[in-house]
CSV table of C-alpha atoms and ligand atoms in Angstrom, one decimal:
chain,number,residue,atom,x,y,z
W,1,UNK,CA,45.4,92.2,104.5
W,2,UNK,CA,43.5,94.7,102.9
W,3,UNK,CA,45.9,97.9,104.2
W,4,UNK,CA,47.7,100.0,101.3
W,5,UNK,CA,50.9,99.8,103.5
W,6,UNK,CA,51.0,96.3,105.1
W,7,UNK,CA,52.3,95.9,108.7
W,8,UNK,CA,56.1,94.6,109.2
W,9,UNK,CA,55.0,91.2,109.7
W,10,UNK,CA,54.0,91.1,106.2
W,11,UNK,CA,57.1,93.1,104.8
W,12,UNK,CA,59.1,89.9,107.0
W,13,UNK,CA,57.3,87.4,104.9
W,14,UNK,CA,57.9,89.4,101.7
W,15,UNK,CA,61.2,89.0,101.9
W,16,UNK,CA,61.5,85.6,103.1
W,17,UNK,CA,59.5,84.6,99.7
W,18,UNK,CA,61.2,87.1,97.2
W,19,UNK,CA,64.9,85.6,96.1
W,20,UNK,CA,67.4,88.3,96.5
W,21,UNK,CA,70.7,88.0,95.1
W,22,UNK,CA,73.7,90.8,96.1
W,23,UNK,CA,75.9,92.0,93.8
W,24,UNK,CA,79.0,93.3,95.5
W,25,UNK,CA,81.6,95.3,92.9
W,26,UNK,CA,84.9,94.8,94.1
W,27,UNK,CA,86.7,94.8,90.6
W,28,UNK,CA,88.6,98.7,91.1
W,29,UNK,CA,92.2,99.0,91.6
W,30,UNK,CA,91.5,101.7,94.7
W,31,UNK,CA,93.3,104.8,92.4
W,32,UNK,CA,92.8,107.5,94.9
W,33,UNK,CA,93.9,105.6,98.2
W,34,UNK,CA,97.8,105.7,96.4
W,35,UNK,CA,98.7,102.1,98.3
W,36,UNK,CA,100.5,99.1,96.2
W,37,UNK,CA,97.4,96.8,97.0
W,38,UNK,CA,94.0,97.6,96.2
W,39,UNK,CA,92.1,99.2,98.7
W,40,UNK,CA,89.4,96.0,99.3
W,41,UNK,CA,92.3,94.3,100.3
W,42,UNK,CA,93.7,96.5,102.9
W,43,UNK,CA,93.6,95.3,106.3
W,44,UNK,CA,90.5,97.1,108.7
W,45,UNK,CA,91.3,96.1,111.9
W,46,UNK,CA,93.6,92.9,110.8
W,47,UNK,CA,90.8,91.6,108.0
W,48,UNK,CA,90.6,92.8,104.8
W,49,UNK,CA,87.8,95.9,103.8
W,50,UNK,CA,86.3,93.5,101.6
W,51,UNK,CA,85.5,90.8,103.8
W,52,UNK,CA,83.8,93.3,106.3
W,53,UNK,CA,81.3,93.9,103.6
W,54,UNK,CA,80.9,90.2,102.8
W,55,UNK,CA,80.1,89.4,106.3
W,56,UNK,CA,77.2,91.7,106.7
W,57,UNK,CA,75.5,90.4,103.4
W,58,UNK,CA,76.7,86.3,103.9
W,59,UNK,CA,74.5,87.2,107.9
W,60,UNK,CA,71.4,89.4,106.5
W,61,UNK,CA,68.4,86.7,106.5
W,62,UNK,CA,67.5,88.7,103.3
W,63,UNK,CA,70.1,87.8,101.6
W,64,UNK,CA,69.8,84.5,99.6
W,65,UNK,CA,73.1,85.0,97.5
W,66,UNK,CA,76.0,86.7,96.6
W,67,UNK,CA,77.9,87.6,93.2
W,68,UNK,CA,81.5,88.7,94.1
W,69,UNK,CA,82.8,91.2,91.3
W,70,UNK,CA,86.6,91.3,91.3
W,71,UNK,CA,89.3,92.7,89.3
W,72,UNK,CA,90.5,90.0,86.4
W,73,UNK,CA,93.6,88.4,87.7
W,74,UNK,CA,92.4,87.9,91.1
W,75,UNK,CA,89.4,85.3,90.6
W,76,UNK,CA,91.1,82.1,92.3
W,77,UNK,CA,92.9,84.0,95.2
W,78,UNK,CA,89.6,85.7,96.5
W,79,UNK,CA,88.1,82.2,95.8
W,80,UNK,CA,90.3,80.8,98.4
W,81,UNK,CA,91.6,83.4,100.1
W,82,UNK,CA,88.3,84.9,100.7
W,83,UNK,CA,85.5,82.9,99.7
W,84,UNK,CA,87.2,79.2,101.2
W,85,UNK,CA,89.3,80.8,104.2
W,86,UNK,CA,86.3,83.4,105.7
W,87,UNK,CA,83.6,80.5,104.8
W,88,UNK,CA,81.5,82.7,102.7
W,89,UNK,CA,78.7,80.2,101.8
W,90,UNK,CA,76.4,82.3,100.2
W,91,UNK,CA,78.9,84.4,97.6
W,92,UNK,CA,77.8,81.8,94.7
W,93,UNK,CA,79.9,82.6,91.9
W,94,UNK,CA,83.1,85.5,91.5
W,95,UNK,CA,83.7,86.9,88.6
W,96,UNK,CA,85.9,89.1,86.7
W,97,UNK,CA,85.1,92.7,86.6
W,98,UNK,CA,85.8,95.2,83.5
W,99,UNK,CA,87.0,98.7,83.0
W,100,UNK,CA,85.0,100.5,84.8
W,101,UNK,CA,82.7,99.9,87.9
W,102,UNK,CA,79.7,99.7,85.3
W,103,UNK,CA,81.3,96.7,83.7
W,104,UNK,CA,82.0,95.1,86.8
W,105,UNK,CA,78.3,95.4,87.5
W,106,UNK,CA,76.9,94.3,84.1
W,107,UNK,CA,79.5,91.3,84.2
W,108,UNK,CA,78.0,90.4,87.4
W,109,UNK,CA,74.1,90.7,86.7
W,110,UNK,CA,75.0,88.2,83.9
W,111,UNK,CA,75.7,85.2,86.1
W,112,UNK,CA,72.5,85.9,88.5
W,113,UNK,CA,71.1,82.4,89.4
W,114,UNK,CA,67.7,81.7,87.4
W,115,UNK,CA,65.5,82.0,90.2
W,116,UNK,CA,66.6,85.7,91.7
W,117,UNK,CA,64.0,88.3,91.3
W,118,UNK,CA,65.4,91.6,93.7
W,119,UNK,CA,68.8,92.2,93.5
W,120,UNK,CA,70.7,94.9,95.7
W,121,UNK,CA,74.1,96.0,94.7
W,122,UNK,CA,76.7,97.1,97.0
W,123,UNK,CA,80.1,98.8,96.8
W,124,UNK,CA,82.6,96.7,98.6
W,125,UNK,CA,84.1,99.8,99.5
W,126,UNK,CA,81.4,101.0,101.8
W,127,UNK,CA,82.1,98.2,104.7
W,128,UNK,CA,79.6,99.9,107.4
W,129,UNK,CA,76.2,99.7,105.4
W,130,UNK,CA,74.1,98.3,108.5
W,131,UNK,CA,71.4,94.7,108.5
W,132,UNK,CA,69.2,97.0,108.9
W,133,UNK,CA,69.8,98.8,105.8
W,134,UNK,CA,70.2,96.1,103.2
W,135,UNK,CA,66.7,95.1,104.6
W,136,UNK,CA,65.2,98.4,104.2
W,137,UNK,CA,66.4,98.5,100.4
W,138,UNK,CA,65.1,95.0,99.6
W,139,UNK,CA,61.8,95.9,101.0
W,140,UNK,CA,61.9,98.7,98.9
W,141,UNK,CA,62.7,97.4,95.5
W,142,UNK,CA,59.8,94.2,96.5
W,143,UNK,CA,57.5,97.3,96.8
W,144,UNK,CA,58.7,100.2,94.5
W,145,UNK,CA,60.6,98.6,92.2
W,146,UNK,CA,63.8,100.2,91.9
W,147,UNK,CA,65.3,102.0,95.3
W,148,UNK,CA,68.6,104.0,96.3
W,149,UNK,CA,69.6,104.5,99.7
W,150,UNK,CA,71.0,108.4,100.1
W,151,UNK,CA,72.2,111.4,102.8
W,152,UNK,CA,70.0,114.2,102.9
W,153,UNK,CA,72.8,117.5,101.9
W,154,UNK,CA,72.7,119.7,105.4
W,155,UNK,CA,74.7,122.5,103.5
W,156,UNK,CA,73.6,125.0,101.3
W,157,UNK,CA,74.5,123.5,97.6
W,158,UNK,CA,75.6,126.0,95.1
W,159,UNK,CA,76.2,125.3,91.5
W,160,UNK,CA,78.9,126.5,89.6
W,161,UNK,CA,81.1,127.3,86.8
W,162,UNK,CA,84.6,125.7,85.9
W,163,UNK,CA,86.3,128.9,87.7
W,164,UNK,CA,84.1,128.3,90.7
W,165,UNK,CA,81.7,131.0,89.9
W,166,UNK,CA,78.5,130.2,91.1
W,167,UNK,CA,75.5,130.0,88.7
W,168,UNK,CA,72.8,128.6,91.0
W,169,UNK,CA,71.6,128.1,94.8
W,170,UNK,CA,69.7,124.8,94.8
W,171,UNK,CA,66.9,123.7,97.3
W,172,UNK,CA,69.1,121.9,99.6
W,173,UNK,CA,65.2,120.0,100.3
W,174,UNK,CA,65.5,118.2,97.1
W,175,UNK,CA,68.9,117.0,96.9
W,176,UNK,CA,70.3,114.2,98.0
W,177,UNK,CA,73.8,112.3,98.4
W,178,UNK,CA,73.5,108.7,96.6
W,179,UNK,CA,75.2,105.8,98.0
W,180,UNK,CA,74.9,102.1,97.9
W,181,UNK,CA,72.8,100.0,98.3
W,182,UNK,CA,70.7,100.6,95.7
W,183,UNK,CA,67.8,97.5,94.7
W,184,UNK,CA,65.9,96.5,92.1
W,185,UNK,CA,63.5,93.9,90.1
W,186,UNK,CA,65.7,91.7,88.3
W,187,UNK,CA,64.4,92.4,84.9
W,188,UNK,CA,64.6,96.1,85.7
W,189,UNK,CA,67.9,96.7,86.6
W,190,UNK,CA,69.3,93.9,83.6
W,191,UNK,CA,67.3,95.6,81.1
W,192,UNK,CA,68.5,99.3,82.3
W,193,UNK,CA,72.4,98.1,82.3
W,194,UNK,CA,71.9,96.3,78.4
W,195,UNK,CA,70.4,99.8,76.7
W,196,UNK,CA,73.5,101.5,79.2
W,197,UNK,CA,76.1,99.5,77.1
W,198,UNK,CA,73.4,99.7,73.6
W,199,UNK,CA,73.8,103.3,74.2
W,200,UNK,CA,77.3,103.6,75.7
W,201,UNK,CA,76.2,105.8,78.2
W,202,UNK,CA,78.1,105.8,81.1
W,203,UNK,CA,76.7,106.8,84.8
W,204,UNK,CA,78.0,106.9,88.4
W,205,UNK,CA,75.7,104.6,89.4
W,206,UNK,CA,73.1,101.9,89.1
W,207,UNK,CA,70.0,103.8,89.8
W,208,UNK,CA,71.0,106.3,86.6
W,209,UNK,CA,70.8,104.0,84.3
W,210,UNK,CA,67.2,103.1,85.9
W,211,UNK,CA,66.2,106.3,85.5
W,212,UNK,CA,66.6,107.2,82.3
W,213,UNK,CA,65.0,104.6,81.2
W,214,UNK,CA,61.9,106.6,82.8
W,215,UNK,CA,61.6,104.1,85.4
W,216,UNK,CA,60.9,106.0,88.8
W,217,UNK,CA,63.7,105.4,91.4
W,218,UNK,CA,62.6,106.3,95.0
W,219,UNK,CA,65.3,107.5,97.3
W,220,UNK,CA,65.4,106.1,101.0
W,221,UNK,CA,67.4,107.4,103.8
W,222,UNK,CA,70.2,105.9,104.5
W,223,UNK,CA,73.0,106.4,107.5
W,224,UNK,CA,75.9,109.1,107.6
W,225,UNK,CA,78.7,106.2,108.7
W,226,UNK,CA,77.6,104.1,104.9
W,227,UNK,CA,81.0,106.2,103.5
W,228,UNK,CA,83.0,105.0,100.9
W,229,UNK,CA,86.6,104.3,101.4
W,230,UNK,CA,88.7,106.1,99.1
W,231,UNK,CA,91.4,107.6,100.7
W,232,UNK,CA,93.7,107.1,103.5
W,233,UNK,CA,91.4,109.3,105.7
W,234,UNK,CA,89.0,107.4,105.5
W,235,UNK,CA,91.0,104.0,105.9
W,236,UNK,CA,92.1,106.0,109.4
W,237,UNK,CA,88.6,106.8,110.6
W,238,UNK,CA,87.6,103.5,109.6
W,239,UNK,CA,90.3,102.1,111.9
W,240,UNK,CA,88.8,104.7,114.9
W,241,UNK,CA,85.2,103.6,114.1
W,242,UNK,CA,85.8,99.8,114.4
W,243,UNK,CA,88.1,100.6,117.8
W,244,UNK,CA,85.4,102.7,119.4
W,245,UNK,CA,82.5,99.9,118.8
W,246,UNK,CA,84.6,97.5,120.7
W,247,UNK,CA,85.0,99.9,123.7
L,1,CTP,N1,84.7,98.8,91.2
L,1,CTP,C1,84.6,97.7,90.3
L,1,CTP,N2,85.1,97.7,89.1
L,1,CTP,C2,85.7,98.8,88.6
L,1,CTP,C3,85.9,100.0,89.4
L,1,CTP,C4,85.3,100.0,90.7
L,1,CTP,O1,84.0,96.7,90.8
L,1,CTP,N3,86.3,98.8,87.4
L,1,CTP,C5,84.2,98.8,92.5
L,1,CTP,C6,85.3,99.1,93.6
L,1,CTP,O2,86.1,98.0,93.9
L,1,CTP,C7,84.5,99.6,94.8
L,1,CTP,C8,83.2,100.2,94.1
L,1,CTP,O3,83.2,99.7,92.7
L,1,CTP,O4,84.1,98.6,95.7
L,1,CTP,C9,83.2,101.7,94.1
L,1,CTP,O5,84.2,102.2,93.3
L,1,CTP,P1,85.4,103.2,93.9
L,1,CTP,O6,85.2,103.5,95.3
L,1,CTP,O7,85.5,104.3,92.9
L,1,CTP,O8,86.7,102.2,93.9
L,1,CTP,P2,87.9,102.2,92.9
L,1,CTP,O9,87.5,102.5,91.5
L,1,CTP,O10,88.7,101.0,93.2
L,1,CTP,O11,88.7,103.5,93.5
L,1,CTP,P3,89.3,104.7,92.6
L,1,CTP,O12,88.2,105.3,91.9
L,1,CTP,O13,90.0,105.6,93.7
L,1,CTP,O14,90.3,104.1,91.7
L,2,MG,MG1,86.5,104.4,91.0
């Protein structure tokens, strides 16, 4: 195959070839949904948010394993009230998470299984990230080395002061809304966390700390429906969403 972009057939076999681990943060105590539990544990159509994730990860054929971040005290109930009683083969190893969801992460990349060479990271909170997706990211980090999947903004973005004053119209054509997944070459994304923590620098995601290391990060597009769950809205839409598939 002499083509500079080979056909799918060889993006298939890619994949089937490159080990990818997923590491899922699910270590936060869910602040802003204001419920006694946190929110990965809330109940999305009578089974927790959390395990909606899993499931999608533990089926993609891309998936080799999983690394299950979750908040300190809770290691051996999600190992057997999650990992044993939903059958989660793949989710290798959970660990404790830390302060914040970069801890979570780092604590995670540093139980990746010795042969893993992509690894994709996904928020547990964002349970309707499609196959389809998680495939498209993978792909992406085996060919560009470090991806994030994003929303193109459809409204005009203005920039503004602390009193709401505006200082700046941006080109809506160059900004984008990150989400998860995000992917990367193992060594990239380890090595781009440990100068994070050198540096104690701080980001609101993976792909930052990526970038500035100067390490290009190439955006793909991802689907409007990948929210995050963070409030009680969104719990309720979530509900409506999952009720409407079934109709
Ligand atoms: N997360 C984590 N460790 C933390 C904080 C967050 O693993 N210390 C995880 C969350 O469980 C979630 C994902 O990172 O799956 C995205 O974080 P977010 O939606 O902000 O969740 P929370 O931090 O739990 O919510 P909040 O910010 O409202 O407290
Ligand atoms: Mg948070």
């Amino acid at each position: 195959m002499k083509e500079k972009h080979p056909g799918s057939l060889f993006i298939t076999m890619t994949n089937a070839n490159t080990k990818t681990t997923a590491v899922i943060p699910a270590g936060g105590s869910g602040r802003r949904m204001q419920s006694s539990e946190a929110k990965q544990y809330l109940l999305l159509q009578g089974t927790p948010l959390l395990v909606h994730t899993l499931r999608i990860f533990q089926e993609s054929p891309v998936i080799g394993d999983i690394v299950l971040v979750v908040p300190v005290n809770d290691v051996s109930m999600i190992q057997s009230d999650i990992v044993d009683a939903f059958a989660m083969t793949k989710i290798r190893q959970v660990v404790a998470g830390g302060k914040e969801r970069q801890d979570s992460v780092r604590n995670g990349l540093a139980v990746l299984p010795a042969d893993c060479e992509i690894v994709i990271i996904h928020d547990a909170a964002r349970p309707f990230v499609s196959p389809a997706l998680i495939e498209k990211a993978v792909d992406g980090a085996v060919q560009e080395g470090a991806v994030a999947v994003g929303v193109r903004v459809k409204d005009t973005v203005k920039k503004c002061d602390g009193e709401g004053r505006v200082m700046d119209t941006l080109d809506r054509e160059q900004i984008w809304m990150a989400q998860t997944p995000q992917a990367f070459r193992r060594a990239t994304i380890v090595a781009a966390h440990q100068k994070a923590r050198e540096d104690n620098f701080y980001g609101t995601d993976d792909a930052v700390l990526v970038e500035r290391m100067g390490i290009p990060v190439r955006m793909i597009d991802g689907i409007p429906d990948n929210i995050k769950i963070t409030t009680t809205e969104d719990l309720a839409w979530a509900e409506c969403r999952l009720s409407a598939r079934k109709l």
